[in-house]
mmCIF file of C-alpha atoms in Angstrom:
data_model
loop_
_atom_site.group_PDB
_atom_site.id
_atom_site.type_symbol
_atom_site.label_atom_id
_atom_site.label_comp_id
_atom_site.label_asym_id
_atom_site.label_seq_id
_atom_site.Cartn_x
_atom_site.Cartn_y
_atom_site.Cartn_z
ATOM 1 C CA UNK Y 196 13.714 8.234 19.842
ATOM 2 C CA UNK Y 197 11.862 9.054 16.647
ATOM 3 C CA UNK Y 198 13.876 6.434 14.753
ATOM 4 C CA UNK Y 199 13.352 3.834 17.500
ATOM 5 C CA UNK Y 200 9.613 4.529 17.543
ATOM 6 C CA UNK Y 201 9.400 4.298 13.773
ATOM 7 C CA UNK Y 202 11.239 0.945 13.790
ATOM 8 C CA UNK Y 203 8.668 -0.413 16.268
ATOM 9 C CA UNK Y 204 5.830 0.831 14.059
ATOM 10 C CA UNK Y 205 7.390 -0.703 10.931
ATOM 11 C CA UNK Y 206 7.929 -4.077 12.642
ATOM 12 C CA UNK Y 207 4.339 -4.154 13.892
ATOM 13 C CA UNK Y 208 2.870 -3.050 10.552
ATOM 14 C CA UNK Y 209 4.700 -5.729 8.594
ATOM 15 C CA UNK Y 210 3.892 -8.435 11.132
ATOM 16 C CA UNK Y 211 0.204 -7.591 10.856
ATOM 17 C CA UNK Y 212 0.275 -7.368 7.051
ATOM 18 C CA UNK Y 213 2.105 -10.702 6.673
ATOM 19 C CA UNK Y 214 -0.436 -12.437 8.926
ATOM 20 C CA UNK Y 215 -3.420 -10.911 7.125
ATOM 21 C CA UNK Y 216 -2.282 -11.942 3.638
ATOM 22 C CA UNK Y 217 -1.634 -15.473 4.925
ATOM 23 C CA UNK Y 218 -5.253 -15.621 6.103
ATOM 24 C CA UNK Y 219 -6.381 -15.243 2.496
ATOM 25 C CA UNK Y 220 -4.444 -18.362 1.504
ATOM 26 C CA UNK Y 221 -5.610 -20.405 4.504
ATOM 27 C CA UNK Y 222 -9.276 -19.462 4.643
ATOM 28 C CA UNK Y 223 -10.470 -18.463 1.162
ATOM 29 C CA UNK Y 224 -11.472 -20.911 -1.573
ATOM 30 C CA UNK Y 225 -9.731 -20.245 -4.932
ATOM 31 C CA UNK Y 226 -12.961 -19.301 -6.730
ATOM 32 C CA UNK Y 227 -13.573 -16.487 -4.241
ATOM 33 C CA UNK Y 228 -10.034 -15.118 -4.070
ATOM 34 C CA UNK Y 229 -10.766 -12.179 -6.371
ATOM 35 C CA UNK Y 230 -13.625 -11.091 -4.109
ATOM 36 C CA UNK Y 231 -11.520 -11.604 -0.976
ATOM 37 C CA UNK Y 232 -8.670 -9.669 -2.549
ATOM 38 C CA UNK Y 233 -11.192 -6.946 -3.356
ATOM 39 C CA UNK Y 234 -12.066 -6.665 0.345
ATOM 40 C CA UNK Y 235 -8.365 -6.327 1.150
ATOM 41 C CA UNK Y 236 -7.847 -3.788 -1.636
ATOM 42 C CA UNK Y 237 -10.867 -1.668 -0.705
ATOM 43 C CA UNK Y 238 -9.786 -1.759 2.936
ATOM 44 C CA UNK Y 239 -6.324 -0.585 1.893
ATOM 45 C CA UNK Y 240 -7.918 2.192 -0.168
ATOM 46 C CA UNK Y 241 -10.071 3.261 2.782
ATOM 47 C CA UNK Y 242 -6.864 3.838 4.740
ATOM 48 C CA UNK Y 243 -6.568 7.055 2.729
ATOM 49 C CA UNK Y 244 -9.082 8.490 5.184
ATOM 50 C CA UNK Y 245 -6.086 8.605 7.531
ATOM 51 C CA UNK Y 246 -4.307 10.890 5.053
ATOM 52 C CA UNK Y 247 -7.285 13.260 5.103
ATOM 53 C CA UNK Y 248 -7.207 13.292 8.906
ATOM 54 C CA UNK Y 249 -3.434 13.744 9.006
ATOM 55 C CA UNK Y 250 -3.569 16.684 6.589
ATOM 56 C CA UNK Y 251 -5.577 18.624 9.168
ATOM 57 C CA UNK Y 252 -2.657 18.372 11.608
ATOM 58 C CA UNK Y 253 0.057 19.892 9.419
ATOM 59 C CA UNK Y 254 0.269 22.784 11.852
ATOM 60 C CA UNK Y 255 0.315 20.480 14.918
ATOM 61 C CA UNK Y 256 1.890 17.136 13.927
ATOM 62 C CA UNK Y 257 2.368 15.928 17.502
ATOM 63 C CA UNK Y 258 -1.372 15.934 18.173
ATOM 64 C CA UNK Y 259 -1.941 14.125 14.878
ATOM 65 C CA UNK Y 260 0.564 11.427 15.822
ATOM 66 C CA UNK Y 261 -1.158 10.849 19.169
ATOM 67 C CA UNK Y 262 -4.544 10.570 17.463
ATOM 68 C CA UNK Y 263 -3.360 8.103 14.818
ATOM 69 C CA UNK Y 264 -1.476 6.056 17.416
ATOM 70 C CA UNK Y 265 -4.751 5.722 19.333
ATOM 71 C CA UNK Y 266 -6.663 4.601 16.237
ATOM 72 C CA UNK Y 267 -4.280 1.681 15.550
ATOM 73 C CA UNK Y 268 -5.034 -0.537 18.596
ATOM 74 C CA UNK Y 269 -8.770 0.074 18.227
ATOM 75 C CA UNK Y 270 -8.754 -1.171 14.627
ATOM 76 C CA UNK Y 271 -6.448 -4.052 15.550
ATOM 77 C CA UNK Y 272 -8.810 -5.284 18.256
ATOM 78 C CA UNK Y 273 -11.766 -4.950 15.877
ATOM 79 C CA UNK Y 274 -9.969 -7.158 13.359
ATOM 80 C CA UNK Y 275 -9.227 -9.858 15.951
ATOM 81 C CA UNK Y 276 -12.855 -9.908 17.083
ATOM 82 C CA UNK Y 277 -14.301 -9.987 13.555
ATOM 83 C CA UNK Y 278 -11.949 -12.739 12.313
ATOM 84 C CA UNK Y 279 -12.945 -15.043 15.211
ATOM 85 C CA UNK Y 280 -9.926 -17.257 14.544
ATOM 86 C CA UNK Y 281 -10.003 -20.602 16.329
ATOM 87 C CA UNK Y 282 -7.147 -22.072 18.356
ATOM 88 C CA UNK Y 283 -4.592 -24.186 16.464
ATOM 89 C CA UNK Y 284 -3.189 -25.981 19.509
ATOM 90 C CA UNK Y 285 -4.700 -29.317 18.386
ATOM 91 C CA UNK Y 286 -3.347 -29.166 14.818
ATOM 92 C CA UNK Y 287 -0.406 -31.415 13.781
ATOM 93 C CA UNK Y 288 3.016 -29.903 14.391
ATOM 94 C CA UNK Y 289 5.650 -29.502 11.680
ATOM 95 C CA UNK Y 290 8.669 -31.759 11.979
ATOM 96 C CA UNK Y 291 11.789 -29.633 12.498
ATOM 97 C CA UNK Y 292 14.593 -30.830 10.200
ATOM 98 C CA UNK Y 293 16.992 -29.241 7.659
ATOM 99 C CA UNK Y 294 14.520 -29.595 4.774
ATOM 100 C CA UNK Y 295 11.650 -27.974 6.652
ATOM 101 C CA UNK Y 296 13.920 -25.140 7.783
ATOM 102 C CA UNK Y 297 15.018 -24.521 4.186
ATOM 103 C CA UNK Y 298 11.451 -24.480 2.883
ATOM 104 C CA UNK Y 299 10.011 -22.321 5.667
ATOM 105 C CA UNK Y 300 12.799 -19.795 6.230
ATOM 106 C CA UNK Y 301 14.464 -19.283 2.848
ATOM 107 C CA UNK Y 302 13.458 -18.015 -0.567
ATOM 108 C CA UNK Y 303 11.508 -20.502 -2.715
ATOM 109 C CA UNK Y 304 13.542 -22.257 -5.407
ATOM 110 C CA UNK Y 305 11.435 -24.795 -7.287
ATOM 111 C CA UNK Y 306 8.575 -23.738 -9.578
ATOM 112 C CA UNK Y 307 8.932 -20.111 -8.517
ATOM 113 C CA UNK Y 308 9.368 -18.320 -11.875
ATOM 114 C CA UNK Y 309 5.936 -16.638 -11.869
ATOM 115 C CA UNK Y 310 6.335 -15.925 -8.166
ATOM 116 C CA UNK Y 311 9.500 -13.903 -8.730
ATOM 117 C CA UNK Y 312 7.968 -12.119 -11.726
ATOM 118 C CA UNK Y 313 5.050 -11.057 -9.504
ATOM 119 C CA UNK Y 314 7.475 -9.991 -6.774
ATOM 120 C CA UNK Y 315 9.559 -7.893 -9.186
ATOM 121 C CA UNK Y 316 6.457 -6.352 -10.733
ATOM 122 C CA UNK Y 317 5.078 -5.370 -7.344
ATOM 123 C CA UNK Y 318 8.432 -3.925 -6.312
ATOM 124 C CA UNK Y 319 8.654 -1.707 -9.399
ATOM 125 C CA UNK Y 320 4.988 -0.701 -9.297
ATOM 126 C CA UNK Y 321 5.125 0.400 -5.667
ATOM 127 C CA UNK Y 322 8.355 2.350 -6.262
ATOM 128 C CA UNK Y 323 6.715 4.298 -9.087
ATOM 129 C CA UNK Y 324 3.340 4.677 -7.418
ATOM 130 C CA UNK Y 325 4.752 5.513 -3.984
ATOM 131 C CA UNK Y 326 6.957 8.377 -5.144
ATOM 132 C CA UNK Y 327 4.040 10.717 -5.795
ATOM 133 C CA UNK Y 328 2.235 9.725 -2.603
ATOM 134 C CA UNK Y 329 5.299 10.213 -0.410
ATOM 135 C CA UNK Y 330 6.099 13.546 -1.990
ATOM 136 C CA UNK Y 331 2.569 14.938 -2.336
ATOM 137 C CA UNK Y 332 3.030 17.383 0.563
ATOM 138 C CA UNK Y 333 6.220 18.721 -1.030
ATOM 139 C CA UNK Y 334 4.650 18.675 -4.485
ATOM 140 C CA UNK Y 335 1.911 21.020 -3.307
ATOM 141 C CA UNK Y 336 4.221 23.269 -1.268
ATOM 142 C CA UNK Y 337 7.538 23.300 -3.166
ATOM 143 C CA UNK Y 338 6.512 22.439 -6.725
ATOM 144 C CA UNK Y 339 3.060 24.034 -7.015
ATOM 145 C CA UNK Y 340 3.864 26.662 -4.325
ATOM 146 C CA UNK Y 341 0.651 26.575 -2.291
ATOM 147 C CA UNK Y 342 0.510 28.077 1.187
ATOM 148 C CA UNK Y 343 -0.245 25.924 4.237
ATOM 149 C CA UNK Y 344 -4.042 26.370 4.247
ATOM 150 C CA UNK Y 345 -4.295 25.742 0.515
ATOM 151 C CA UNK Y 346 -2.095 22.665 0.922
ATOM 152 C CA UNK Y 347 -4.430 21.241 3.581
ATOM 153 C CA UNK Y 348 -7.369 21.663 1.214
ATOM 154 C CA UNK Y 349 -5.449 20.278 -1.776
ATOM 155 C CA UNK Y 350 -4.236 17.158 0.058
ATOM 156 C CA UNK Y 351 -7.741 16.495 1.388
ATOM 157 C CA UNK Y 352 -9.293 17.012 -2.066
ATOM 158 C CA UNK Y 353 -6.823 14.783 -3.882
ATOM 159 C CA UNK Y 354 -7.088 12.053 -1.263
ATOM 160 C CA UNK Y 355 -10.897 12.187 -1.359
ATOM 161 C CA UNK Y 356 -10.834 11.799 -5.141
ATOM 162 C CA UNK Y 357 -8.481 8.808 -4.927
ATOM 163 C CA UNK Y 358 -10.552 7.321 -2.113
ATOM 164 C CA UNK Y 359 -13.882 7.440 -3.950
ATOM 165 C CA UNK Y 360 -12.560 6.225 -7.313
ATOM 166 C CA UNK Y 361 -10.456 3.528 -5.640
ATOM 167 C CA UNK Y 362 -13.403 2.132 -3.675
ATOM 168 C CA UNK Y 363 -15.840 2.175 -6.624
ATOM 169 C CA UNK Y 364 -13.520 0.489 -9.113
ATOM 170 C CA UNK Y 365 -12.061 -1.811 -6.472
ATOM 171 C CA UNK Y 366 -15.503 -3.170 -5.608
ATOM 172 C CA UNK Y 367 -16.151 -3.820 -9.296
ATOM 173 C CA UNK Y 368 -12.768 -5.343 -10.193
ATOM 174 C CA UNK Y 369 -12.531 -8.181 -7.658
ATOM 175 C CA UNK Y 370 -15.806 -9.993 -8.448
ATOM 176 C CA UNK Y 371 -15.200 -9.528 -12.193
ATOM 177 C CA UNK Y 372 -11.819 -11.208 -11.798
ATOM 178 C CA UNK Y 373 -13.560 -14.192 -10.187
ATOM 179 C CA UNK Y 374 -16.178 -14.283 -12.934
ATOM 180 C CA UNK Y 375 -13.801 -14.180 -15.907
ATOM 181 C CA UNK Y 376 -10.770 -15.796 -14.284
ATOM 182 C CA UNK Y 377 -8.387 -13.090 -15.530
ATOM 183 C CA UNK Y 378 -5.757 -11.678 -13.207
ATOM 184 C CA UNK Y 379 -2.580 -10.715 -15.066
ATOM 185 C CA UNK Y 380 -4.160 -8.475 -17.734
ATOM 186 C CA UNK Y 381 -6.068 -6.120 -15.374
ATOM 187 C CA UNK Y 382 -3.045 -5.877 -13.054
ATOM 188 C CA UNK Y 383 -0.741 -4.981 -15.968
ATOM 189 C CA UNK Y 384 -3.179 -2.450 -17.477
ATOM 190 C CA UNK Y 385 -3.775 -0.744 -14.118
ATOM 191 C CA UNK Y 386 -0.013 -0.311 -13.628
ATOM 192 C CA UNK Y 387 0.261 1.344 -17.055
ATOM 193 C CA UNK Y 388 -2.447 3.832 -16.110
ATOM 194 C CA UNK Y 389 -0.693 4.652 -12.835
ATOM 195 C CA UNK Y 390 2.299 5.661 -14.949
ATOM 196 C CA UNK Y 391 0.089 7.727 -17.277
ATOM 197 C CA UNK Y 392 -1.416 9.515 -14.269
ATOM 198 C CA UNK Y 393 2.018 10.734 -13.141
ATOM 199 C CA UNK Y 394 2.541 12.500 -16.487
ATOM 200 C CA UNK Y 395 0.027 15.244 -15.644
ATOM 201 C CA UNK Y 396 1.743 16.819 -12.597
ATOM 202 C CA UNK Y 397 5.103 16.299 -14.295
ATOM 203 C CA UNK Y 398 4.187 18.603 -17.190
ATOM 204 C CA UNK Y 399 1.643 20.849 -15.428
ATOM 205 C CA UNK Y 400 2.676 22.270 -12.017
ATOM 206 C CA UNK Y 401 -0.874 23.090 -10.945
ATOM 207 C CA UNK Y 402 -3.239 21.680 -8.367
ATOM 208 C CA UNK Y 403 -5.699 20.537 -11.045
ATOM 209 C CA UNK Y 404 -3.008 18.270 -12.522
ATOM 210 C CA UNK Y 405 -2.665 16.542 -9.162
ATOM 211 C CA UNK Y 406 -6.430 16.099 -9.061
ATOM 212 C CA UNK Y 407 -6.303 14.471 -12.514
ATOM 213 C CA UNK Y 408 -3.537 12.256 -11.160
ATOM 214 C CA UNK Y 409 -5.803 11.398 -8.234
ATOM 215 C CA UNK Y 410 -8.674 10.379 -10.540
ATOM 216 C CA UNK Y 411 -6.631 8.189 -12.882
ATOM 217 C CA UNK Y 412 -4.389 6.664 -10.233
ATOM 218 C CA UNK Y 413 -7.381 6.159 -7.932
ATOM 219 C CA UNK Y 414 -9.148 4.084 -10.584
ATOM 220 C CA UNK Y 415 -5.975 2.167 -11.449
ATOM 221 C CA UNK Y 416 -5.001 1.556 -7.825
ATOM 222 C CA UNK Y 417 -8.525 0.400 -7.037
ATOM 223 C CA UNK Y 418 -8.266 -2.259 -9.748
ATOM 224 C CA UNK Y 419 -4.675 -3.166 -8.866
ATOM 225 C CA UNK Y 420 -5.231 -3.457 -5.115
ATOM 226 C CA UNK Y 421 -8.335 -5.570 -5.611
ATOM 227 C CA UNK Y 422 -6.765 -8.122 -7.962
ATOM 228 C CA UNK Y 423 -3.082 -8.188 -7.052
ATOM 229 C CA UNK Y 424 -3.741 -10.204 -3.893
ATOM 230 C CA UNK Y 425 -5.466 -12.947 -5.904
ATOM 231 C CA UNK Y 426 -2.607 -12.904 -8.416
ATOM 232 C CA UNK Y 427 -0.077 -13.338 -5.617
ATOM 233 C CA UNK Y 428 -1.987 -16.364 -4.339
ATOM 234 C CA UNK Y 429 -2.133 -17.848 -7.839
ATOM 235 C CA UNK Y 430 1.669 -17.791 -8.288
ATOM 236 C CA UNK Y 431 2.636 -19.288 -4.924
ATOM 237 C CA UNK Y 432 5.147 -22.105 -5.507
ATOM 238 C CA UNK Y 433 4.159 -24.071 -2.382
ATOM 239 C CA UNK Y 434 0.854 -23.776 -0.521
ATOM 240 C CA UNK Y 435 2.464 -25.164 2.657
ATOM 241 C CA UNK Y 436 4.752 -22.119 2.869
ATOM 242 C CA UNK Y 437 2.165 -19.570 1.735
ATOM 243 C CA UNK Y 438 2.546 -17.384 4.809
ATOM 244 C CA UNK Y 439 6.304 -17.023 4.364
ATOM 245 C CA UNK Y 440 6.128 -16.524 0.587
ATOM 246 C CA UNK Y 441 3.336 -13.938 0.842
ATOM 247 C CA UNK Y 442 5.315 -12.204 3.580
ATOM 248 C CA UNK Y 443 8.239 -11.869 1.165
ATOM 249 C CA UNK Y 444 5.942 -10.334 -1.450
ATOM 250 C CA UNK Y 445 4.607 -7.975 1.211
ATOM 251 C CA UNK Y 446 8.217 -6.983 1.949
ATOM 252 C CA UNK Y 447 8.237 -5.486 -1.563
ATOM 253 C CA UNK Y 448 5.937 -2.762 -0.210
ATOM 254 C CA UNK Y 449 8.434 -1.771 2.478
ATOM 255 C CA UNK Y 450 11.500 -2.056 0.244
ATOM 256 C CA UNK Y 451 9.765 -0.020 -2.469
ATOM 257 C CA UNK Y 452 8.898 2.778 -0.071
ATOM 258 C CA UNK Y 453 12.518 2.858 1.145
ATOM 259 C CA UNK Y 454 13.682 3.114 -2.478
ATOM 260 C CA UNK Y 455 11.223 5.925 -3.201
ATOM 261 C CA UNK Y 456 12.182 8.062 -0.193
ATOM 262 C CA UNK Y 457 14.426 11.106 -0.653
ATOM 263 C CA UNK Y 458 17.998 11.292 0.536
ATOM 264 C CA UNK Y 459 18.606 12.963 3.946
ATOM 265 C CA UNK Y 460 19.994 16.063 2.220
ATOM 266 C CA UNK Y 461 16.960 16.338 -0.052
ATOM 267 C CA UNK Y 462 14.630 15.825 2.909
ATOM 268 C CA UNK Y 463 16.353 18.646 4.811
ATOM 269 C CA UNK Y 464 15.993 21.020 1.872
ATOM 270 C CA UNK Y 465 12.328 20.075 1.408
ATOM 271 C CA UNK Y 466 11.604 20.487 5.125
ATOM 272 C CA UNK Y 467 13.245 23.902 5.177
ATOM 273 C CA UNK Y 468 11.239 25.064 2.170
ATOM 274 C CA UNK Y 469 8.034 23.675 3.656
ATOM 275 C CA UNK Y 470 8.708 25.550 6.897
ATOM 276 C CA UNK Y 471 9.147 28.781 4.930
ATOM 277 C CA UNK Y 472 5.949 28.035 3.025
ATOM 278 C CA UNK Y 473 4.030 27.592 6.264
ATOM 279 C CA UNK Y 474 5.056 31.099 7.307
ATOM 280 C CA UNK Y 475 3.744 32.724 4.134
ATOM 281 C CA UNK Y 476 0.529 34.708 4.428
ATOM 282 C CA UNK Y 477 -2.509 32.950 2.992
#
């Protein structure tokens, strides 16, 4: 049942994300795409508030799951109302033939070099950046050896640091990208700094090293999230299939998180150690 429920969540999440990125292509003029991407990136960064909330339910995960499940439809309805999207029933319909099926349901072929470079870069970046985020609970409990209460505080602190730095630098990065017309350089530099951030907890198994990681990666992720969307739009090989092509790029997020997850055996060992940690006296 847990697996079935998670599959439903994953399907819904990716359907929503694919539709939202397509809206940027359909409704935003090119000269404002950096700013629009900034709104997307800052919104994504603000989702870390959920991590802060979830960290308070480490001792009662079922209640946390019910709460977060209730938040999702509320935010979804708010998005639908705010977007105020008009009906498309009167728009011309696409002719269904072999060529249209190939272009709308298969990977792009012509003029897609930069598109695939952006796709590969996003895939690798999310693998590297996701590993620390997925493991942060185990990093604090099994690697730094904090007890449950200290872990709650540490996760909340690190997430708050990443949240603030991500929002501040995300708000700055998007409009600057529109002003100077540069996309690739800030995306590449931000990815390098995400890698540098991971060096600190690797060499120093202390909570402060994770906070340093949170500062550096928060700044870098803020820049990356705010500009990467505009870069993805800039490398689309065909504007008529933007929704499908952006959906494929968005799939890199899911595939990267799958690649970064531990094996079942490793997960079992981590869960067992975390359970023992939760029973330690504070």
